[in-house]
Amino acid sequence: METIGLLWKCCPELQIVVCSAYSDYSWEEMIRQLGHSPNLVVLRKPFDNTEVLQLAHALTENGN
């Protein structure tokens, strides 16, 4: 959470994807600490490979 906040101070348009088997923070707590952003995605295991590929494609297309 701290790292994401620091990165967004330098580059607020940076897209961040957090991949984890578990999370120390609930979605509500993340929003409270970082604010709502369309540039934050949280993926929790088990990942669906097709969904991850679609997300990666969508995020890279967004930057073009």
CSV table of C-alpha atoms in Angstrom, one decimal:
chain,number,residue,atom,x,y,z
A,1,MET,CA,0.0,0.0,0.0
A,2,GLU,CA,2.8,2.4,0.9
A,3,THR,CA,4.7,1.6,-2.3
A,4,ILE,CA,1.6,2.2,-4.4
A,5,GLY,CA,1.0,5.5,-2.8
A,6,LEU,CA,4.6,6.6,-3.4
A,7,LEU,CA,4.4,5.5,-7.0
A,8,TRP,CA,1.2,7.4,-7.6
A,9,LYS,CA,2.7,10.6,-6.1
A,10,CYS,CA,5.4,10.5,-8.9
A,11,CYS,CA,3.2,9.1,-11.6
A,12,PRO,CA,-0.5,9.3,-10.9
A,13,GLU,CA,-1.5,7.7,-14.3
A,14,LEU,CA,0.5,4.5,-13.6
A,15,GLN,CA,-1.6,1.4,-13.8
A,16,ILE,CA,-1.0,-1.1,-11.0
A,17,VAL,CA,-2.0,-4.7,-10.8
A,18,VAL,CA,-1.6,-6.4,-7.5
A,19,CYS,CA,-1.5,-10.3,-7.7
A,20,SER,CA,-1.7,-12.2,-4.5
A,21,ALA,CA,-2.8,-15.4,-2.9
A,22,TYR,CA,-4.1,-13.4,0.0
A,23,SER,CA,-4.4,-9.7,1.0
A,24,ASP,CA,-3.6,-7.9,4.2
A,25,TYR,CA,-6.1,-5.3,3.1
A,26,SER,CA,-9.7,-5.4,2.2
A,27,TRP,CA,-10.8,-3.5,-1.0
A,28,GLU,CA,-12.6,-0.9,1.2
A,29,GLU,CA,-9.4,-0.3,3.2
A,30,MET,CA,-7.4,0.0,0.0
A,31,ILE,CA,-9.8,2.6,-1.3
A,32,ARG,CA,-9.7,4.5,2.0
A,33,GLN,CA,-5.9,4.7,1.9
A,34,LEU,CA,-5.3,5.2,-1.8
A,35,GLY,CA,-8.6,6.7,-3.0
A,36,HIS,CA,-10.7,5.2,-5.8
A,37,SER,CA,-8.7,4.8,-9.1
A,38,PRO,CA,-9.4,3.0,-12.3
A,39,ASN,CA,-5.7,2.4,-12.4
A,40,LEU,CA,-5.7,-0.2,-9.6
A,41,VAL,CA,-6.7,-3.8,-10.1
A,42,VAL,CA,-6.4,-6.6,-7.5
A,43,LEU,CA,-6.2,-10.2,-8.6
A,44,ARG,CA,-6.3,-13.0,-6.1
A,45,LYS,CA,-5.4,-16.6,-6.6
A,46,PRO,CA,-6.5,-18.8,-8.2
A,47,PHE,CA,-6.3,-16.7,-11.4
A,48,ASP,CA,-8.4,-17.6,-14.4
A,49,ASN,CA,-5.8,-17.5,-17.2
A,50,THR,CA,-8.3,-16.2,-19.8
A,51,GLU,CA,-9.3,-13.3,-17.6
A,52,VAL,CA,-5.7,-12.4,-16.8
A,53,LEU,CA,-4.9,-12.3,-20.5
A,54,GLN,CA,-8.0,-10.2,-21.3
A,55,LEU,CA,-7.0,-7.8,-18.5
A,56,ALA,CA,-3.4,-7.5,-19.7
A,57,HIS,CA,-4.6,-6.8,-23.2
A,58,ALA,CA,-7.1,-4.2,-22.0
A,59,LEU,CA,-4.5,-2.4,-19.9
A,60,THR,CA,-1.9,-2.3,-22.7
A,61,GLU,CA,-4.5,-1.1,-25.2
A,62,ASN,CA,-5.5,1.7,-22.7
A,63,GLY,CA,-1.9,3.1,-22.9
A,64,ASN,CA,-1.8,3.4,-26.6
